[in-house]
C-alpha atoms as a printed R data frame, in Angstrom:
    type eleno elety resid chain resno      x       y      z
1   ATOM     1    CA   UNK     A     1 43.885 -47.834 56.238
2   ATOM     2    CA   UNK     A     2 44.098 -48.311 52.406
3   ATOM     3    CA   UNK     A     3 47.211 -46.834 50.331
4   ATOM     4    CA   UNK     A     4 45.061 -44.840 48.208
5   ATOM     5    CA   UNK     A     5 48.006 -43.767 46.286
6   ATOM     6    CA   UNK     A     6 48.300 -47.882 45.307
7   ATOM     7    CA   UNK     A     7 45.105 -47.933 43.856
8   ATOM     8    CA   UNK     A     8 43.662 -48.254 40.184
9   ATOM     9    CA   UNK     A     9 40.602 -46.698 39.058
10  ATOM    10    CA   UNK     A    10 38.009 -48.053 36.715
11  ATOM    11    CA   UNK     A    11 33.979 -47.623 36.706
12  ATOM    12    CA   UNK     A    12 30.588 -49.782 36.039
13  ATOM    13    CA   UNK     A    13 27.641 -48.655 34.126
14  ATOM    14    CA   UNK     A    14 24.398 -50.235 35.410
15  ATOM    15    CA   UNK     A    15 21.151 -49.355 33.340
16  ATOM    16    CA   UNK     A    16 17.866 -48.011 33.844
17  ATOM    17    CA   UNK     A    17 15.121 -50.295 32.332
18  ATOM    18    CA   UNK     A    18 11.720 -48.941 31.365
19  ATOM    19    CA   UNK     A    19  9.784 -52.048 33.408
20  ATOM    20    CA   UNK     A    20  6.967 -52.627 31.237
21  ATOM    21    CA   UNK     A    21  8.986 -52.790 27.394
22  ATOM    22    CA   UNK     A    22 12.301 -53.911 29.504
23  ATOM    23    CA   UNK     A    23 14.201 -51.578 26.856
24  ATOM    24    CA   UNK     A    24 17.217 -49.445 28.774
25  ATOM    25    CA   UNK     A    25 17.008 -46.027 28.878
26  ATOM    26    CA   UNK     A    26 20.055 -44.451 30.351
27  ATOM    27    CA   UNK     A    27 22.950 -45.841 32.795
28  ATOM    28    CA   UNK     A    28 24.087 -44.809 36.183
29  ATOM    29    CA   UNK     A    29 28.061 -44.648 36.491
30  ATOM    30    CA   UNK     A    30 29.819 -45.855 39.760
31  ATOM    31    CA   UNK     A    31 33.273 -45.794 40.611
32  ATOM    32    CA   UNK     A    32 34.976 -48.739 41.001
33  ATOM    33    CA   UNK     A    33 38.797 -49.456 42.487
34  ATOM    34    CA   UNK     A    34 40.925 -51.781 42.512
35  ATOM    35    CA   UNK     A    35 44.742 -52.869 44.654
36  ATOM    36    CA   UNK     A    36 47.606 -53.776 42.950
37  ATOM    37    CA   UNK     A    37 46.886 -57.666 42.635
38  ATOM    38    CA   UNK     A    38 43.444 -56.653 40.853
39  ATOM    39    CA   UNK     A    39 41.279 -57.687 44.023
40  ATOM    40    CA   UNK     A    40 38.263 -54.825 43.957
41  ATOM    41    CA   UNK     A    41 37.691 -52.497 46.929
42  ATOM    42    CA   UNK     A    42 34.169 -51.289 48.441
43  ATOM    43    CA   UNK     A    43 33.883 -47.962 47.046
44  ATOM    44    CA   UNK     A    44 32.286 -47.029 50.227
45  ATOM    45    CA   UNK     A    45 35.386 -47.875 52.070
46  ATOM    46    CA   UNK     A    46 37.550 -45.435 49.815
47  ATOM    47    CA   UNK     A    47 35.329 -42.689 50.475
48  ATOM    48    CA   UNK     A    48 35.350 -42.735 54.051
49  ATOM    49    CA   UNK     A    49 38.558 -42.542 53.962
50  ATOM    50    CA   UNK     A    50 38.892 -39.725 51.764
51  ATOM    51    CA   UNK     A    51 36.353 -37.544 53.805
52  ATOM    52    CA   UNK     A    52 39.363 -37.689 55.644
53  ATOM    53    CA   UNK     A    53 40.640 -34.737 53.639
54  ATOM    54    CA   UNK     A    54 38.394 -32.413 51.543
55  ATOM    55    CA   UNK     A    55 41.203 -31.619 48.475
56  ATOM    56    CA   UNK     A    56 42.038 -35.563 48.341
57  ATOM    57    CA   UNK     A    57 38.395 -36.422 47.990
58  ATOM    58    CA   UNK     A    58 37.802 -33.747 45.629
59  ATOM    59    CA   UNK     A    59 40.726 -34.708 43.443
60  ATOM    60    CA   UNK     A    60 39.269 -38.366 43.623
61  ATOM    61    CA   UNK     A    61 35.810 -37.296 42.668
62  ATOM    62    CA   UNK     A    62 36.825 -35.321 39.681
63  ATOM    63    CA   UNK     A    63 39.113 -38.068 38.677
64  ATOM    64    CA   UNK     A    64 36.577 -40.648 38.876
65  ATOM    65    CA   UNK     A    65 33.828 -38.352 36.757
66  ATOM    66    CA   UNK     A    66 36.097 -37.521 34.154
67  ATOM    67    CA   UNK     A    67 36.861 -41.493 33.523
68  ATOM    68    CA   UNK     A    68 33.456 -42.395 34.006
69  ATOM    69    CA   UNK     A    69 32.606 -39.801 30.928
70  ATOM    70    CA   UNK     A    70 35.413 -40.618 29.211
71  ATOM    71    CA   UNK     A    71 34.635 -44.464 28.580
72  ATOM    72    CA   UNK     A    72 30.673 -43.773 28.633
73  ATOM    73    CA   UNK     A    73 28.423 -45.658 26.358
74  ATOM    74    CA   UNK     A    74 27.949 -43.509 23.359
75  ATOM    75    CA   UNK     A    75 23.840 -42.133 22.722
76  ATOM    76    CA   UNK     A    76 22.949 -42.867 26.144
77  ATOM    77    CA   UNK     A    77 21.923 -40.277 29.038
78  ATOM    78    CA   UNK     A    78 24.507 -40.823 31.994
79  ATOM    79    CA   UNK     A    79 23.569 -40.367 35.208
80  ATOM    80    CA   UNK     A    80 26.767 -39.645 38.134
81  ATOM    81    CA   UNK     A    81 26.476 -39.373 41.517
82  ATOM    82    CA   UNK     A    82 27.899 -36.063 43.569
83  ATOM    83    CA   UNK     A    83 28.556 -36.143 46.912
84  ATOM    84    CA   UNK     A    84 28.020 -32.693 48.076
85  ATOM    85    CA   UNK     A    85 31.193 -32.321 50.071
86  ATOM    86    CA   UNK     A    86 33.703 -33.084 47.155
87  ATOM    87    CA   UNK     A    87 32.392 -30.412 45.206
88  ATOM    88    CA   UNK     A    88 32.465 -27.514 48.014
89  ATOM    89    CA   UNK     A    89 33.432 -24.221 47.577
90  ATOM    90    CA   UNK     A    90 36.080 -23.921 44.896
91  ATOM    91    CA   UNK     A    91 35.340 -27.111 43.206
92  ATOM    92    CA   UNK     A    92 32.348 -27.134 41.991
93  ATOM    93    CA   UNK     A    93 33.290 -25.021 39.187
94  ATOM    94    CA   UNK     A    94 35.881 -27.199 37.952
95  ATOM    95    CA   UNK     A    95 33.401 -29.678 38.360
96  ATOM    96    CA   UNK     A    96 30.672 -27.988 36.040
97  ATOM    97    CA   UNK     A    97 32.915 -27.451 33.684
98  ATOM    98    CA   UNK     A    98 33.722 -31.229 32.880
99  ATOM    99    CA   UNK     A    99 29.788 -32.395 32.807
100 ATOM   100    CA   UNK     A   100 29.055 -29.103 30.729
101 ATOM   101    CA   UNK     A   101 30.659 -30.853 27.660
102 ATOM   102    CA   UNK     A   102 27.869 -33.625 27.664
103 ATOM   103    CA   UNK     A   103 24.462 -32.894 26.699
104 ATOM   104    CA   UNK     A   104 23.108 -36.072 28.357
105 ATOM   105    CA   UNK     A   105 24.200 -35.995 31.557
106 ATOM   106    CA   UNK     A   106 22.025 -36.056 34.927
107 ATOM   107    CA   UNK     A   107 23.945 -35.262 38.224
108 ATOM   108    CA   UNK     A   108 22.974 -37.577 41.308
109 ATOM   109    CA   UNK     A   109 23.018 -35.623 44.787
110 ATOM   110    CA   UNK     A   110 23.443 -37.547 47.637
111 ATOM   111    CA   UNK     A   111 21.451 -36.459 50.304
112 ATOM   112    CA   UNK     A   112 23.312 -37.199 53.627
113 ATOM   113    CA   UNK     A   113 21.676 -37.425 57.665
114 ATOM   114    CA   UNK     A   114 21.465 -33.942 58.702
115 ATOM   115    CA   UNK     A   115 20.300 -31.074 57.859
116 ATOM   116    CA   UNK     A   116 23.429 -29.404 56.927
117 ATOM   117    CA   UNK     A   117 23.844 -31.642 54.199
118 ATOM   118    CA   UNK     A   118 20.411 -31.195 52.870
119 ATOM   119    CA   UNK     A   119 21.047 -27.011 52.687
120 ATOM   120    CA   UNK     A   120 24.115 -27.695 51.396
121 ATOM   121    CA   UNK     A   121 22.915 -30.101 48.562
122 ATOM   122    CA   UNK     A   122 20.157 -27.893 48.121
123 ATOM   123    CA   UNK     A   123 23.117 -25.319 47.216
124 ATOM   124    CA   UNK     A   124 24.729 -27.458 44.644
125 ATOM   125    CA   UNK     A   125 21.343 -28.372 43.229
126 ATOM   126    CA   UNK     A   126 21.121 -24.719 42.127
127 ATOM   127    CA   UNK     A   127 24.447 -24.156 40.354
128 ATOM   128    CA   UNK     A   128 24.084 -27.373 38.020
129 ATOM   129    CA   UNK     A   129 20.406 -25.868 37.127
130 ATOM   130    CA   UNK     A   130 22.349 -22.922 36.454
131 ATOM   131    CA   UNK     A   131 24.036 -24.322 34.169
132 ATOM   132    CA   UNK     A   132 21.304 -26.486 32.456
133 ATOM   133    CA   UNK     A   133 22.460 -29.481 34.355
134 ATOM   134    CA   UNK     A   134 19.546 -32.229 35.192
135 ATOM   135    CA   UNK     A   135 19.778 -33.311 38.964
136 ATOM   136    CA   UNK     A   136 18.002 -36.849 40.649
137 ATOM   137    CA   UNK     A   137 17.905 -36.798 44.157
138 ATOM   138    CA   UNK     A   138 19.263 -40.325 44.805
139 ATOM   139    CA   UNK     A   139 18.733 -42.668 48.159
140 ATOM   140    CA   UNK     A   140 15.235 -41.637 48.719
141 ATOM   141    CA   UNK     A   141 13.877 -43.735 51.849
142 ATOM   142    CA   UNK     A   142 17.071 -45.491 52.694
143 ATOM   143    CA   UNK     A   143 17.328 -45.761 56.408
144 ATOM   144    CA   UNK     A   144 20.289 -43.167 57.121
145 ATOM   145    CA   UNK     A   145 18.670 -40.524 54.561
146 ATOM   146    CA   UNK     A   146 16.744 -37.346 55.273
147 ATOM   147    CA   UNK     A   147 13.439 -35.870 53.264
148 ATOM   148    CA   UNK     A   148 14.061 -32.732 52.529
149 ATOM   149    CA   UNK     A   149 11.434 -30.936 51.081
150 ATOM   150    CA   UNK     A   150 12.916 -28.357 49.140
151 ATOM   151    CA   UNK     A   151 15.258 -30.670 47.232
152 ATOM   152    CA   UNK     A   152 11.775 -33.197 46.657
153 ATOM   153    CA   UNK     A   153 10.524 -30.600 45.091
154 ATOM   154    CA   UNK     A   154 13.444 -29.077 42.408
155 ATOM   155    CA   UNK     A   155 14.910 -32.018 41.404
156 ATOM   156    CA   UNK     A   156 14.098 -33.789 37.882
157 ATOM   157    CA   UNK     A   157 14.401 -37.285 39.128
158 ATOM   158    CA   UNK     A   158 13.312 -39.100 42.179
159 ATOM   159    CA   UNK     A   159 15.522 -41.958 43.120
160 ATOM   160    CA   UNK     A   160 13.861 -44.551 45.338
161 ATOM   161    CA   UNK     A   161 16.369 -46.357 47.374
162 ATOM   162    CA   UNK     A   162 15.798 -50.033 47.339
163 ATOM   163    CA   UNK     A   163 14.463 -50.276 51.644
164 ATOM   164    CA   UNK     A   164 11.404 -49.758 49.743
165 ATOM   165    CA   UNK     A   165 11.049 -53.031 48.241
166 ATOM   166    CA   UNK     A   166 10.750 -54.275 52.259
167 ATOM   167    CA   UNK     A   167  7.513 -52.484 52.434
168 ATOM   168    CA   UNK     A   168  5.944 -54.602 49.694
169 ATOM   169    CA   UNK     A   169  3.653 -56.171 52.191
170 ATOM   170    CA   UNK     A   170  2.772 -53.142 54.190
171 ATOM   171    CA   UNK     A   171  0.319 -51.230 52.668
172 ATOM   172    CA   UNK     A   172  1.327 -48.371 55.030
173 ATOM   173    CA   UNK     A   173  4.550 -47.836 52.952
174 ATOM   174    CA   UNK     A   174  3.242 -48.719 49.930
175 ATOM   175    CA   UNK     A   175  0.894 -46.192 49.409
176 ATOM   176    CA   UNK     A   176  3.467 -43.175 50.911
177 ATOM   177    CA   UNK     A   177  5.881 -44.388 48.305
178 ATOM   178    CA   UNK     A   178  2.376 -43.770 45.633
179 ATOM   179    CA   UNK     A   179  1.507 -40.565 46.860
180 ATOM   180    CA   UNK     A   180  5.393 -40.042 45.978
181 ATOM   181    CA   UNK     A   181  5.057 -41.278 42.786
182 ATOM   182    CA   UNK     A   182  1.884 -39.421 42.261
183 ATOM   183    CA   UNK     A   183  3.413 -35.870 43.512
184 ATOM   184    CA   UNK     A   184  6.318 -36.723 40.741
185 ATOM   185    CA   UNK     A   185  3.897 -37.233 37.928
186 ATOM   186    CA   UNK     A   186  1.731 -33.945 38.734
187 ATOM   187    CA   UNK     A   187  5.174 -32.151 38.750
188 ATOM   188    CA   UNK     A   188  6.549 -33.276 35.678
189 ATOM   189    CA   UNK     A   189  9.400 -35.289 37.419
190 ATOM   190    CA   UNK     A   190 10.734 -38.971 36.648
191 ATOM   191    CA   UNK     A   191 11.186 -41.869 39.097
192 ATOM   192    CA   UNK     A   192 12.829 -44.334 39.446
193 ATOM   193    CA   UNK     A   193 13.243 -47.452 41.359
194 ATOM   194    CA   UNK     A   194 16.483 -49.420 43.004
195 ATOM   195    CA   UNK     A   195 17.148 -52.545 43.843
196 ATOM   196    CA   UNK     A   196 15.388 -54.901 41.786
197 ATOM   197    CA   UNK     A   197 16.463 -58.250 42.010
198 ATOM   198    CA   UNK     A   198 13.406 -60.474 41.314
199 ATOM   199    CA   UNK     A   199 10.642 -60.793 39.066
200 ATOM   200    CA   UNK     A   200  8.668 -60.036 41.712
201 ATOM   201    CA   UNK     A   201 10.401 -56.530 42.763
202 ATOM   202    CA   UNK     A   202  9.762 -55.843 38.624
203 ATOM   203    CA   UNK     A   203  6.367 -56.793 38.768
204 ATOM   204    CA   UNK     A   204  5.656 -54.499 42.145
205 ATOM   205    CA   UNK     A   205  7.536 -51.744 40.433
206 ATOM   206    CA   UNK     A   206  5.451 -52.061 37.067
207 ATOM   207    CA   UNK     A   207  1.890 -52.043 39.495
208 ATOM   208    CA   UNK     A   208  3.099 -48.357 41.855
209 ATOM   209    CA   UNK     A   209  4.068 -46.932 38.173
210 ATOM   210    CA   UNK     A   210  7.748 -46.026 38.218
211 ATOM   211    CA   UNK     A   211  8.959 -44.518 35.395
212 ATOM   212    CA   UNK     A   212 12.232 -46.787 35.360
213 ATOM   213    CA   UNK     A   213 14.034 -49.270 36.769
214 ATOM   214    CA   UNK     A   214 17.658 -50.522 38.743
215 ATOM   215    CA   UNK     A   215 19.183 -53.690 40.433
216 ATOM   216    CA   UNK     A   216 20.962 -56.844 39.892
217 ATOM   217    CA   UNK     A   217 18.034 -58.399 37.791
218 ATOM   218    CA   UNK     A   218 19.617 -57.050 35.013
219 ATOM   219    CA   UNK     A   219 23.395 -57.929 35.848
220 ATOM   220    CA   UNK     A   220 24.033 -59.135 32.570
221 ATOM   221    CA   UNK     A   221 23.180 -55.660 31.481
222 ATOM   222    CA   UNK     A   222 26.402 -54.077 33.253
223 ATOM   223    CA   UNK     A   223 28.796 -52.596 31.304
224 ATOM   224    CA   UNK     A   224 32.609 -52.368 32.983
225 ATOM   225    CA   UNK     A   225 35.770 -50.585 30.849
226 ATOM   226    CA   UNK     A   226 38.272 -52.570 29.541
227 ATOM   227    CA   UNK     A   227 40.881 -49.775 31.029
228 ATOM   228    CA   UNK     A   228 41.622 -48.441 33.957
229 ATOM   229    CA   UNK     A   229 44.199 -46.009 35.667
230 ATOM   230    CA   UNK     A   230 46.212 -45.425 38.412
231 ATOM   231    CA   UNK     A   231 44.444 -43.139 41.154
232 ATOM   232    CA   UNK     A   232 46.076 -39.810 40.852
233 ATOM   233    CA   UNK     A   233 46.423 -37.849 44.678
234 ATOM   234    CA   UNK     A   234 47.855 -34.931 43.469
């Protein structure tokens, strides 16, 4: 178990690239912490622990979207990811709130592994459109995720998750992830495509026609806040 209360909290902003003119258009935040003698810990591990306790991982959640606003990079459309069970209930108000304040702002849902998660998404989904709030649907295709129609079709964004890129040589996968594609352009919707790492992933991306795309190829691209700040559990 971590000492969340020991933690710092700080954020990286990786961009979306348009993959035939390579020009950035937009970043995705993600949170990033950090212990005491400045060694970073997996984000992932943090949040399983605080799914521990709903009011701790909302607290976290808000704290982490209000920095990763906060230190944004100015003229740019900022994309954060929600996960559905941090802003439950009586927090997703508060949570609307902060993002109304930014005109370019996209919400990412994380869509869990059951179908619980998808209605409850699906939920969310509709109060940030409420409020004039763009939504992707993020981890499309990864191996734990669910495709849930209704959300497919709503969203503004379609976020492919990178187990895509293992398909490149089965034509099986390749051409569900087109007819994807396809169903996004006839509906007005953007994609875009995770985990490129290689010239090769860009060039495969470029050929399906995703809108834009994300990954490590363009590391050098990342943006991280000089500042940080001491997780607050309160």
């Amino acid at each position: 178990m971590i000492n969340l209360s020991s933690l710092t909290l700080s954020c990286e902003y990786q961009p979306f690239v348009d993959p035939h003119t390579l020009a950035i258009d937009g970043y995705e935040a993600l949170a990033r912490f950090y212990l005491p003698n400045g060694d970073a810990v997996a984000p992932n591990i943090v949040f399983e622990q605080l799914h521990e306790s709903t009011e701790l991982l909302a607290a976290v959640e808000y704290q982490a979207k209000a920095f990763q606003l906060a230190h944004a990079p100015s003229q740019q459309r900022i994309f954060i990811n929600v996960d559905p069970h941090a802003v439950d209930g009586p927090h997703t108000a508060k949570l609307i709130k902060l993002l109304s304040q930014y005109q370019q702002i996209t919400v990412e849902i994380i869509e869990n592994t059951c179908i619980s998660d998808a209605q409850l998404a699906n939920q969310l989904f509709g109060q940030f459109k409420q409020a004039n709030i763009q939504v992707a649907l993020d981890d499309i295709g990864a191996p734990h995720s669910m495709l849930c129609v209704d959300l497919m079709m709503n969203v503004d964004y379609l976020k492919f998750d990178r187990h895509w890129l293992t398909h490149i040589t089965h034509p099986e996968g390749v051409q569900l992830l087109i007819a994807l594609i396809n169903f996004a352009k006839q509906t007005n919707k953007q994609c875009i495509l995770e985990g490129i790492e290689t010239e090769a992933h860009l060039a495969f991306a470029r050929d399906i026609g995703v809108d834009l795309v994300q990954g490590f190829l363009f590391k050098s691209w990342f943006i991280r806040p000089t500042s940080s700040q001491a997780l607050c559990l309160a």
